[in-house]
């Protein structure tokens, strides 16, 4: 195995599946029988903010209880024992990468434990309920907090930084994402175009499959720790 210097790890809901969290496109998916347009769009929030807050407050309770699994912990090990710049770009709004003590994490779709004030941009970090009566603790305006979740119709977060990472990485790992939602679905193309070796870890082959050099099929909680151990072993052979 090559020695890599700049690694980007893209994660999706599949990495959290073994922590007991539903993925988006599974039958009991993360939107939990709510209509996407009601709970995950700019228009839905404008129409009924209280309903949207309630939905995320409930999801927050569930995500707060979840624990990281062996796939998250494998990333921790890689970041500790492999001498490269390793970034985690996640589509997940849960905080399992943080709980596993991963570093350099970019939540491009936002975070369940944050709300943003639409008046002043302040980010409130809390696992407590947030609603239409919450007051921003920076500008003191009431009723302007929005879950810091990127809704359909909004720009992704940290994209300037992520684009730099993608164009300079030499290894790109995609873990547990269906590759359906853009722009994250195109990250593999960018990384490959700029010369990275690309791996996909998934239970199945995704529609993006032609952009990956290697597919590692199976649950990430098993396949990723084995892959990380091989990467670390390869250091002593070089
Ligand atoms: P999906 O639900 O679309 O896909 C989850 C992927 O994980 C599927 O390809 C599964 O095969 C795979 N998977 C499931 N369990 C796995 C396991 N144990 N090990 C490895 N792979 C496993 O979730 P995402 O791709 O994350 O965006 O969805 C992308 C975005 O769609 C989400 O971030 C969300 C949604 O729109 C927003 O909310 C903005």
Coordinates of N, CA and C and ligand atoms in Angstrom, one line a residue:
X1 N 0.8 -1.2 0.0 CA 0.0 0.0 0.0 C 0.9 1.3 0.0
X2 N 0.5 2.3 -0.8 CA 1.2 3.5 -0.8 C 1.2 4.2 0.6
X3 N 2.1 5.1 0.7 CA 2.1 6.0 1.9 C 1.4 7.3 1.5
X4 N 0.4 7.7 2.2 CA -0.4 8.9 1.8 C -0.1 10.1 2.8
X5 N -0.2 11.3 2.2 CA 0.1 12.5 3.0 C -1.2 13.3 3.3
X6 N -2.2 13.3 2.4 CA -3.4 14.1 2.6 C -4.6 13.2 2.4
X7 N -5.3 13.0 3.4 CA -6.5 12.0 3.3 C -7.8 12.7 3.6
X8 N -8.8 12.5 2.7 CA -10.1 13.0 3.0 C -11.0 11.8 3.2
X9 N -11.8 11.8 4.3 CA -12.7 10.8 4.6 C -14.1 11.4 4.5
X10 N -14.9 11.0 3.5 CA -16.3 11.5 3.4 C -17.2 10.4 4.1
X11 N -18.1 10.9 5.0 CA -19.0 9.9 5.6 C -20.4 10.3 5.4
X12 N -21.3 9.3 5.4 CA -22.7 9.4 5.3 C -23.4 8.6 6.4
X13 N -24.7 8.6 6.3 CA -25.5 7.9 7.3 C -25.1 6.5 7.6
X14 N -24.6 5.8 6.6 CA -24.2 4.4 6.8 C -23.1 4.2 7.8
X15 N -22.3 5.2 8.1 CA -21.3 5.0 9.1 C -21.9 5.0 10.5
X16 N -23.1 5.6 10.6 CA -23.7 5.6 12.0 C -24.8 4.5 12.1
X17 N -25.0 3.7 11.1 CA -26.0 2.7 11.1 C -25.7 1.7 12.2
X18 N -24.4 1.3 12.4 CA -24.1 0.3 13.5 C -24.1 0.9 14.9
X19 N -24.4 2.2 14.9 CA -24.7 2.9 16.2 C -26.2 2.9 16.5
X20 N -26.9 2.3 15.6 CA -28.4 2.2 15.8 C -29.2 3.3 15.2
X21 N -28.5 4.1 14.4 CA -29.3 5.2 13.7 C -29.7 4.8 12.3
X22 N -30.9 5.2 12.0 CA -31.5 4.8 10.7 C -30.8 5.7 9.6
X23 N -30.5 5.1 8.4 CA -30.0 5.9 7.3 C -31.2 6.6 6.7
X24 N -30.9 7.5 5.7 CA -32.0 8.3 5.2 C -32.9 7.5 4.3
X25 N -32.3 6.6 3.5 CA -33.1 6.0 2.4 C -33.5 4.5 2.8
X26 N -33.3 4.2 4.1 CA -33.8 2.9 4.5 C -35.3 3.0 4.8
X27 N -36.0 1.9 5.0 CA -37.5 1.9 5.1 C -38.0 2.7 6.3
X28 N -37.2 2.7 7.4 CA -37.6 3.5 8.6 C -36.8 4.7 8.7
X29 N -36.4 5.3 7.5 CA -35.4 6.4 7.3 C -35.4 7.5 8.3
X30 N -34.3 8.2 8.4 CA -34.1 9.3 9.4 C -35.2 10.4 9.4
X31 N -35.9 10.5 8.3 CA -36.9 11.6 8.4 C -38.2 11.0 9.0
X32 N -38.1 9.7 9.4 CA -39.1 9.2 10.3 C -40.6 9.4 9.8
X33 N -40.8 9.1 8.6 CA -42.2 9.3 8.0 C -42.7 10.8 7.9
X34 N -41.8 11.7 8.1 CA -42.2 13.1 7.9 C -41.9 13.4 6.4
X35 N -42.6 14.4 5.8 CA -42.3 14.7 4.4 C -41.1 15.6 4.4
X36 N -40.1 15.3 3.5 CA -38.9 16.0 3.4 C -39.2 17.5 3.2
X37 N -40.2 17.8 2.4 CA -40.5 19.2 2.1 C -41.0 20.0 3.4
X38 N -41.5 19.2 4.3 CA -42.0 19.9 5.6 C -40.9 20.1 6.5
X39 N -39.9 19.2 6.6 CA -38.9 19.3 7.7 C -37.5 19.6 7.2
X40 N -37.3 19.6 5.9 CA -35.9 19.8 5.5 C -35.8 20.8 4.3
X41 N -36.7 21.7 4.2 CA -36.6 22.7 3.2 C -36.8 24.1 3.8
X42 N -36.2 25.1 3.1 CA -36.4 26.5 3.5 C -37.8 26.9 3.6
X43 N -38.6 26.4 2.6 CA -40.0 26.8 2.5 C -40.8 26.1 3.7
X44 N -40.5 24.9 4.0 CA -41.1 24.2 5.1 C -40.9 24.9 6.4
X45 N -39.7 25.4 6.6 CA -39.3 26.1 7.9 C -40.1 27.5 7.9
X46 N -40.2 28.2 6.8 CA -40.8 29.5 6.7 C -42.3 29.3 7.0
X47 N -42.9 28.2 6.5 CA -44.3 27.9 6.7 C -44.7 27.6 8.1
X48 N -43.9 26.7 8.7 CA -44.2 26.2 10.1 C -43.0 25.9 10.9
X49 N -42.3 27.0 11.4 CA -41.1 26.8 12.1 C -41.2 26.0 13.4
X50 N -42.4 26.1 14.1 CA -42.6 25.3 15.3 C -42.6 23.8 15.1
X51 N -43.2 23.4 14.0 CA -43.2 22.0 13.6 C -41.8 21.5 13.3
X52 N -41.1 22.3 12.6 CA -39.7 21.9 12.2 C -38.8 21.8 13.4
X53 N -38.9 22.8 14.3 CA -38.2 22.8 15.6 C -38.5 21.5 16.4
X54 N -39.8 21.2 16.5 CA -40.2 20.0 17.2 C -39.6 18.7 16.6
X55 N -39.6 18.7 15.3 CA -39.0 17.5 14.6 C -37.5 17.3 15.0
X56 N -36.8 18.5 14.9 CA -35.3 18.4 15.2 C -35.1 18.2 16.7
X57 N -35.9 18.7 17.6 CA -35.8 18.5 19.0 C -35.9 17.0 19.4
X58 N -36.9 16.4 18.7 CA -37.1 15.0 18.9 C -35.9 14.1 18.4
X59 N -35.4 14.5 17.2 CA -34.3 13.8 16.6 C -33.0 14.0 17.5
X60 N -32.9 15.2 18.0 CA -31.8 15.5 18.9 C -31.7 14.6 20.1
X61 N -32.9 14.3 20.7 CA -32.9 13.4 21.9 C -32.3 12.0 21.5
X62 N -32.7 11.5 20.3 CA -32.3 10.2 19.9 C -30.8 10.2 19.6
X63 N -30.3 11.3 18.9 CA -28.9 11.3 18.5 C -28.0 11.6 19.7
X64 N -28.6 12.2 20.7 CA -27.7 12.5 21.9 C -27.4 11.2 22.6
X65 N -28.2 10.2 22.5 CA -28.0 8.9 23.2 C -27.0 8.0 22.5
X66 N -26.9 8.2 21.1 CA -26.1 7.3 20.3 C -24.6 7.3 20.7
X67 N -24.0 6.2 20.5 CA -22.6 6.0 20.8 C -21.8 5.7 19.5
X68 N -20.6 6.2 19.4 CA -19.8 5.9 18.2 C -19.5 4.4 18.1
X69 N -19.4 3.9 16.9 CA -19.1 2.5 16.7 C -17.6 2.3 16.2
X70 N -17.3 1.0 15.8 CA -15.9 0.7 15.5 C -15.4 1.5 14.2
X71 N -16.3 1.9 13.4 CA -15.9 2.6 12.2 C -15.4 4.0 12.6
X72 N -16.2 4.7 13.5 CA -15.8 6.0 14.0 C -14.4 5.9 14.7
X73 N -14.3 4.8 15.5 CA -13.1 4.6 16.3 C -11.9 4.3 15.4
X74 N -12.2 3.6 14.3 CA -11.1 3.3 13.4 C -10.5 4.7 12.8
X75 N -11.3 5.6 12.6 CA -10.9 6.9 12.1 C -10.0 7.6 13.2
X76 N -10.4 7.5 14.5 CA -9.6 8.0 15.6 C -8.2 7.4 15.6
X77 N -8.2 6.1 15.4 CA -6.9 5.4 15.4 C -6.0 5.8 14.2
X78 N -6.7 5.9 13.0 CA -5.9 6.4 11.9 C -5.3 7.8 12.1
X79 N -6.1 8.7 12.7 CA -5.6 10.0 12.9 C -4.5 10.1 14.0
X80 N -4.6 9.1 14.9 CA -3.5 9.1 15.9 C -2.2 8.4 15.4
X81 N -2.4 7.4 14.6 CA -1.2 6.5 14.3 C -0.7 6.7 12.9
X82 N -1.4 7.4 12.0 CA -0.9 7.5 10.6 C -0.5 8.9 10.4
X83 N 0.8 9.1 10.0 CA 1.3 10.5 9.9 C 0.9 11.2 8.6
X84 N -0.4 11.6 8.5 CA -0.9 12.3 7.4 C -1.9 13.4 7.9
X85 N -2.2 14.3 7.0 CA -3.3 15.3 7.3 C -4.6 14.6 7.0
X86 N -5.4 14.3 8.0 CA -6.6 13.5 7.7 C -7.8 14.3 8.1
X87 N -8.7 14.6 7.2 CA -9.9 15.4 7.5 C -11.1 14.5 7.3
X88 N -12.1 14.8 8.1 CA -13.4 14.1 8.0 C -14.5 15.1 7.5
X89 N -15.0 14.8 6.4 CA -16.0 15.6 5.8 C -17.3 14.8 5.9
X90 N -18.2 15.3 6.8 CA -19.4 14.4 7.0 C -20.7 15.1 6.6
X91 N -21.6 14.2 6.0 CA -22.9 14.7 5.7 C -23.8 14.5 6.9
X92 N -23.3 13.9 7.9 CA -24.2 13.5 9.1 C -24.3 14.7 10.0
X93 N -25.5 14.8 10.6 CA -25.8 15.8 11.5 C -25.6 15.3 13.0
X94 N -25.4 14.0 13.1 CA -25.1 13.5 14.5 C -23.7 13.9 14.9
X95 N -23.4 13.7 16.2 CA -22.1 14.1 16.7 C -21.2 12.9 17.0
X96 N -21.4 11.8 16.3 CA -20.6 10.6 16.6 C -19.1 10.7 16.3
X97 N -18.8 11.5 15.3 CA -17.3 11.7 15.0 C -16.7 12.5 16.2
X98 N -17.4 13.4 16.7 CA -16.9 14.2 17.9 C -16.8 13.3 19.1
X99 N -17.8 12.5 19.3 CA -17.8 11.6 20.5 C -16.7 10.6 20.4
X100 N -16.3 10.2 19.2 CA -15.2 9.2 19.0 C -13.8 10.0 19.1
X101 N -13.9 11.3 19.2 CA -12.7 12.1 19.3 C -11.9 12.2 17.9
X102 N -12.7 12.1 16.8 CA -12.1 12.4 15.5 C -11.7 13.8 15.5
X103 N -10.8 14.2 14.6 CA -10.3 15.6 14.5 C -10.6 16.1 13.1
X104 N -10.5 17.4 12.9 CA -10.6 18.1 11.6 C -12.0 17.6 11.0
X105 N -13.0 17.9 11.7 CA -14.4 17.4 11.2 C -15.1 18.6 10.6
X106 N -15.6 18.4 9.4 CA -16.4 19.4 8.7 C -17.8 18.9 8.5
X107 N -18.8 19.5 9.2 CA -20.2 19.0 9.1 C -20.8 19.8 7.9
X108 N -20.7 19.4 6.7 CA -21.2 20.2 5.6 C -22.7 20.3 5.5
X109 N -23.5 19.4 6.2 CA -24.9 19.5 6.3 C -25.4 20.0 7.6
X110 N -24.5 20.5 8.4 CA -24.9 21.1 9.7 C -24.8 20.1 10.9
X111 N -25.2 20.5 12.0 CA -25.1 19.7 13.3 C -26.4 19.8 14.1
X112 N -26.8 18.6 14.6 CA -28.1 18.6 15.3 C -28.0 19.4 16.6
X113 N -26.8 19.5 17.2 CA -26.7 20.2 18.5 C -26.4 21.7 18.3
X114 N -26.7 22.2 17.2 CA -26.5 23.7 17.0 C -27.8 24.3 16.4
X115 N -28.0 25.6 16.8 CA -29.0 26.4 16.1 C -28.3 27.7 15.8
X116 N -28.8 28.3 14.6 CA -28.2 29.5 14.2 C -29.2 30.6 14.2
X117 N -28.7 31.8 14.7 CA -29.6 33.0 14.8 C -29.7 33.6 13.4
X118 N -30.9 33.7 12.9 CA -31.0 34.3 11.5 C -30.9 35.8 11.6
X119 N -30.9 36.4 12.8 CA -30.7 37.8 12.9 C -29.2 38.2 12.9
X120 N -28.4 37.5 13.7 CA -27.0 37.9 13.8 C -26.0 36.8 13.4
X121 N -26.4 35.6 13.1 CA -25.5 34.6 12.7 C -24.9 33.8 13.8
X122 N -25.2 34.2 15.1 CA -24.6 33.5 16.2 C -25.0 32.0 16.2
X123 N -24.1 31.1 16.6 CA -24.4 29.7 16.7 C -24.5 29.3 18.1
X124 N -25.7 28.8 18.5 CA -25.9 28.3 19.8 C -25.7 26.8 19.8
X125 N -24.8 26.4 20.8 CA -24.6 24.9 20.8 C -25.3 24.3 22.0
X126 N -26.2 23.5 21.8 CA -27.0 22.9 22.9 C -27.7 21.6 22.4
X127 N -27.8 20.7 23.4 CA -28.6 19.5 23.1 C -30.0 19.7 23.7
X128 N -30.3 20.9 24.4 CA -31.6 21.2 24.9 C -32.5 21.6 23.7
X129 N -33.8 21.6 24.0 CA -34.8 22.0 23.0 C -34.6 23.5 22.6
X130 N -34.8 23.7 21.3 CA -34.8 25.1 20.8 C -36.1 25.3 20.0
X131 N -36.7 26.5 20.1 CA -38.0 26.7 19.4 C -38.2 28.1 19.1
X132 N -39.5 28.4 18.7 CA -39.8 29.7 18.2 C -39.7 30.7 19.4
X133 N -39.7 30.3 20.6 CA -39.6 31.3 21.7 C -38.2 31.4 22.2
X134 N -37.2 30.7 21.6 CA -35.8 30.8 22.1 C -35.3 32.2 21.7
X135 N -34.5 32.7 22.7 CA -33.9 34.0 22.5 C -32.4 33.8 22.2
X136 N -31.9 34.5 21.2 CA -30.4 34.4 20.9 C -29.6 35.0 22.1
X137 N -28.6 34.2 22.5 CA -27.9 34.7 23.7 C -26.8 35.7 23.3
X138 N -26.8 36.1 22.0 CA -25.8 37.1 21.6 C -26.6 38.4 21.3
X139 N -27.6 38.4 20.4 CA -28.3 39.6 20.1 C -29.6 39.8 20.8
X140 N -30.0 38.8 21.6 CA -31.2 38.9 22.4 C -32.5 39.0 21.6
X141 N -32.5 38.6 20.3 CA -33.7 38.6 19.5 C -34.4 37.2 19.7
X142 N -35.7 37.3 19.9 CA -36.5 36.1 20.1 C -37.1 35.6 18.8
X143 N -37.2 34.3 18.6 CA -37.9 33.7 17.5 C -37.1 33.7 16.2
X144 N -35.8 33.9 16.3 CA -35.1 33.9 15.0 C -34.1 32.7 14.9
X145 N -34.2 31.7 15.9 CA -33.2 30.6 15.8 C -33.7 29.6 14.8
X146 N -32.8 29.0 14.0 CA -33.1 28.0 13.1 C -32.2 26.8 13.4
X147 N -32.7 25.6 13.3 CA -31.8 24.4 13.5 C -30.6 24.6 12.5
X148 N -29.4 24.4 13.0 CA -28.2 24.5 12.1 C -28.1 23.3 11.2
X149 N -29.1 23.0 10.5 CA -29.2 21.9 9.5 C -29.3 22.5 8.2
X150 N -28.5 22.1 7.2 CA -28.6 22.6 5.9 C -29.8 22.0 5.2
X151 N -30.8 22.9 4.9 CA -32.0 22.5 4.3 C -31.8 22.4 2.8
X152 N -32.7 21.6 2.1 CA -32.7 21.7 0.6 C -33.0 23.1 0.2
X153 N -32.1 23.7 -0.7 CA -32.3 25.1 -1.1 C -31.3 26.0 -0.4
X154 N -30.5 25.4 0.5 CA -29.4 26.2 1.2 C -28.0 25.8 0.7
X155 N -27.0 26.7 0.9 CA -25.7 26.3 0.6 C -25.1 25.4 1.6
X156 N -24.2 24.5 1.2 CA -23.5 23.7 2.1 C -22.5 24.5 2.9
X157 N -22.1 24.0 4.1 CA -21.1 24.7 4.9 C -19.7 24.2 4.6
X158 N -18.8 25.1 4.9 CA -17.3 24.8 4.7 C -16.9 24.4 3.3
X159 N -17.6 24.8 2.3 CA -17.3 24.3 1.0 C -15.9 24.8 0.4
X160 N -15.5 26.0 0.8 CA -14.2 26.5 0.3 C -13.1 25.6 0.8
X161 N -13.2 25.3 2.1 CA -12.2 24.5 2.7 C -12.2 23.1 2.1
X162 N -13.4 22.6 2.0 CA -13.6 21.2 1.5 C -13.0 21.1 0.1
X163 N -13.3 22.1 -0.8 CA -12.8 22.0 -2.1 C -11.3 22.0 -2.2
X164 N -10.6 22.7 -1.3 CA -9.2 22.7 -1.2 C -8.7 21.3 -0.8
X165 N -9.4 20.8 0.2 CA -9.0 19.4 0.6 C -9.1 18.4 -0.5
X166 N -10.2 18.5 -1.2 CA -10.4 17.5 -2.3 C -9.4 17.6 -3.4
X167 N -9.0 18.8 -3.7 CA -8.1 19.0 -4.9 C -6.6 18.7 -4.5
X168 N -6.4 18.5 -3.2 CA -5.0 18.3 -2.8 C -4.8 16.9 -2.1
X169 N -5.9 16.1 -1.9 CA -5.7 14.9 -1.2 C -5.2 13.8 -2.2
X170 N -4.4 12.8 -1.6 CA -3.9 11.7 -2.4 C -4.7 10.4 -2.1
X171 N -5.5 10.5 -1.0 CA -6.4 9.3 -0.7 C -7.8 9.8 -0.3
X172 N -8.8 9.3 -0.9 CA -10.2 9.7 -0.6 C -11.0 8.4 -0.3
X173 N -11.5 8.4 0.9 CA -12.3 7.3 1.4 C -13.8 7.8 1.5
X174 N -14.7 7.0 0.9 CA -16.1 7.3 1.1 C -16.8 6.2 1.9
X175 N -17.4 6.6 3.0 CA -17.9 5.6 3.9 C -19.4 5.7 4.1
X176 N -20.2 4.7 3.7 CA -21.6 4.7 4.1 C -22.4 5.8 3.5
X177 N -22.2 6.2 2.3 CA -23.1 7.2 1.7 C -23.6 6.7 0.3
X178 N -24.8 7.0 0.0 CA -25.4 6.4 -1.2 C -24.9 7.2 -2.4
X179 N -24.3 8.3 -2.3 CA -23.8 9.1 -3.4 C -25.0 9.7 -4.3
X180 N -26.1 10.0 -3.6 CA -27.2 10.5 -4.4 C -27.4 12.0 -4.3
X181 N -27.0 12.5 -3.1 CA -27.2 13.9 -2.8 C -26.0 14.8 -3.2
X182 N -26.2 15.7 -4.1 CA -25.1 16.6 -4.6 C -25.0 17.8 -3.7
X183 N -23.9 18.5 -3.5 CA -22.6 18.2 -4.2 C -21.8 17.1 -3.6
X184 N -22.1 16.6 -2.4 CA -21.2 15.6 -1.8 C -21.0 14.4 -2.7
X185 N -22.0 14.1 -3.5 CA -21.9 12.9 -4.4 C -20.8 13.1 -5.5
X186 N -20.4 14.4 -5.7 CA -19.4 14.6 -6.8 C -18.0 14.7 -6.2
X187 N -17.9 14.6 -4.9 CA -16.5 14.8 -4.3 C -15.6 13.8 -4.8
X188 N -16.0 12.6 -5.0 CA -15.1 11.5 -5.4 C -14.6 11.8 -6.8
X189 N -15.4 12.4 -7.7 CA -15.0 12.8 -9.0 C -13.8 13.8 -8.9
X190 N -14.0 14.8 -8.1 CA -13.0 15.9 -7.9 C -11.7 15.3 -7.4
X191 N -11.8 14.5 -6.4 CA -10.6 13.9 -5.8 C -9.9 13.0 -6.8
X192 N -10.6 12.3 -7.5 CA -10.0 11.4 -8.5 C -9.4 12.2 -9.7
X193 N -10.1 13.2 -10.1 CA -9.6 14.1 -11.2 C -8.2 14.7 -10.8
X194 N -8.1 15.0 -9.5 CA -6.8 15.6 -9.0 C -5.8 14.6 -8.6
X195 N -6.1 13.3 -8.8 CA -5.1 12.3 -8.7 C -5.2 11.4 -7.4
X196 N -6.2 11.5 -6.6 CA -6.3 10.7 -5.4 C -6.7 9.3 -5.8
X197 N -6.2 8.4 -4.9 CA -6.7 7.0 -5.0 C -8.1 7.0 -4.2
X198 N -9.1 6.3 -4.8 CA -10.4 6.5 -4.2 C -11.0 5.1 -3.8
X199 N -11.5 5.0 -2.6 CA -12.1 3.8 -2.0 C -13.5 4.0 -1.6
X200 N -14.3 3.1 -1.8 CA -15.7 3.1 -1.3 C -16.0 2.0 -0.3
X201 N -16.5 2.3 0.9 CA -16.9 1.4 1.9 C -18.4 1.4 2.0
X202 N -19.1 0.3 1.6 CA -20.5 0.4 1.6 C -21.0 -1.1 1.6
X203 N -22.3 -1.3 2.0 CA -22.9 -2.6 2.0 C -23.1 -3.0 0.5
X204 N -23.3 -2.0 -0.3 CA -23.6 -2.3 -1.7 C -22.8 -1.4 -2.7
X205 N -22.9 -1.7 -4.0 CA -22.2 -0.8 -4.9 C -23.2 0.4 -5.2
X206 N -22.7 1.6 -5.2 CA -23.6 2.8 -5.4 C -23.5 3.2 -6.9
X207 N -24.4 4.2 -7.2 CA -24.4 4.7 -8.5 C -23.2 5.4 -8.9
X208 N -22.3 5.8 -8.0 CA -21.1 6.5 -8.2 C -19.9 5.5 -8.5
X209 N -20.3 4.3 -8.6 CA -19.2 3.2 -8.5 C -18.1 3.4 -9.5
X210 N -18.3 4.0 -10.7 CA -17.2 4.0 -11.7 C -16.1 5.0 -11.3
X211 N -16.3 5.8 -10.3 CA -15.2 6.8 -9.9 C -14.4 6.2 -8.8
X212 N -14.7 5.0 -8.3 CA -13.9 4.5 -7.2 C -12.9 3.4 -7.7
X213 N -11.7 3.5 -7.3 CA -10.7 2.5 -7.7 C -10.9 1.2 -7.0
X214 N -11.4 1.2 -5.8 CA -11.7 0.0 -5.0 C -13.0 0.1 -4.3
X215 N -13.7 -1.0 -4.2 CA -14.9 -1.1 -3.4 C -14.7 -2.1 -2.3
X216 N -15.0 -1.7 -1.1 CA -14.8 -2.6 0.0 C -16.2 -2.8 0.6
X217 N -16.7 -4.0 0.3 CA -18.2 -4.3 0.6 C -18.3 -4.8 2.0
X218 N -19.3 -4.4 2.7 CA -19.6 -4.9 4.0 C -19.8 -3.8 5.0
X219 N -20.2 -4.2 6.3 CA -20.4 -3.1 7.3 C -19.2 -2.4 7.6
X220 N -19.2 -1.1 7.7 CA -18.0 -0.2 7.9 C -17.4 -0.5 9.2
X221 N -18.2 -1.0 10.2 CA -17.7 -1.3 11.5 C -16.7 -2.4 11.5
X222 N -16.8 -3.2 10.5 CA -15.8 -4.4 10.3 C -14.8 -4.0 9.3
X223 N -15.2 -3.5 8.1 CA -14.2 -3.3 7.0 C -13.3 -2.2 7.3
X224 N -13.7 -1.1 7.9 CA -12.8 0.1 8.1 C -11.7 -0.2 9.1
X225 N -12.0 -0.8 10.3 CA -10.9 -1.1 11.2 C -9.8 -2.0 10.5
X226 N -10.3 -3.0 9.7 CA -9.3 -3.9 9.0 C -8.4 -3.1 8.1
X227 N -9.1 -2.2 7.3 CA -8.4 -1.3 6.4 C -7.4 -0.4 7.1
X228 N -7.8 0.2 8.2 CA -6.9 1.1 9.0 C -5.7 0.3 9.5
X229 N -5.9 -0.9 10.0 CA -4.8 -1.7 10.5 C -3.8 -2.0 9.4
X230 N -4.3 -2.3 8.2 CA -3.4 -2.5 7.0 C -2.6 -1.2 6.7
X231 N -3.3 -0.1 6.8 CA -2.6 1.2 6.4 C -1.5 1.4 7.4
X232 N -1.8 1.1 8.7 CA -0.8 1.4 9.8 C 0.4 0.4 9.6
X233 N 0.1 -0.9 9.3 CA 1.1 -1.9 9.1 C 2.0 -1.5 7.9
X234 N 1.4 -0.9 6.9 CA 2.2 -0.6 5.7 C 3.3 0.4 5.9
X235 N 3.1 1.2 7.0 CA 4.1 2.2 7.4 C 5.5 1.5 7.7
X236 N 5.4 0.3 8.4 CA 6.7 -0.3 8.7 C 7.3 -1.0 7.6
X237 N 6.5 -1.3 6.5 CA 7.1 -2.0 5.3 C 7.8 -1.0 4.4
X238 N 7.6 0.3 4.6 CA 8.1 1.3 3.6 C 9.4 1.9 4.2
Ligands
LIG1 P1 -28.3 7.3 2.6 O1 -29.4 6.8 3.5 O2 -28.7 7.9 1.3 O3 -27.3 6.2 2.3 C1 -26.7 5.4 3.3 C2 -25.7 4.5 2.7 O4 -25.0 3.8 3.7 C3 -26.3 3.4 1.7 O5 -25.6 3.4 0.5 C4 -26.1 2.1 2.5 O6 -25.9 1.0 1.6 C5 -24.9 2.4 3.3 N1 -24.8 1.6 4.6 C6 -25.8 1.3 5.4 N2 -25.3 0.7 6.5 C7 -24.0 0.6 6.3 C8 -22.9 0.0 7.1 N3 -23.1 -0.6 8.2 N4 -21.6 0.1 6.6 C9 -21.4 0.7 5.4 N5 -22.4 1.3 4.6 C10 -23.6 1.2 5.1 O7 -27.5 8.4 3.5 P2 -26.5 9.5 2.9 O8 -25.7 9.1 1.7 O9 -25.7 10.0 4.1 O10 -28.9 15.4 3.7 O11 -27.5 10.7 2.5 C11 -27.0 11.9 2.1 C12 -27.8 13.0 2.5 O12 -29.2 12.8 2.1 C13 -28.0 13.2 4.0 O13 -26.9 13.9 4.5 C14 -29.2 14.1 4.0 C15 -30.1 13.5 2.9 O14 -30.7 14.4 2.1 C16 -29.5 16.4 4.3 O15 -30.3 16.3 5.2 C17 -29.0 17.8 3.9

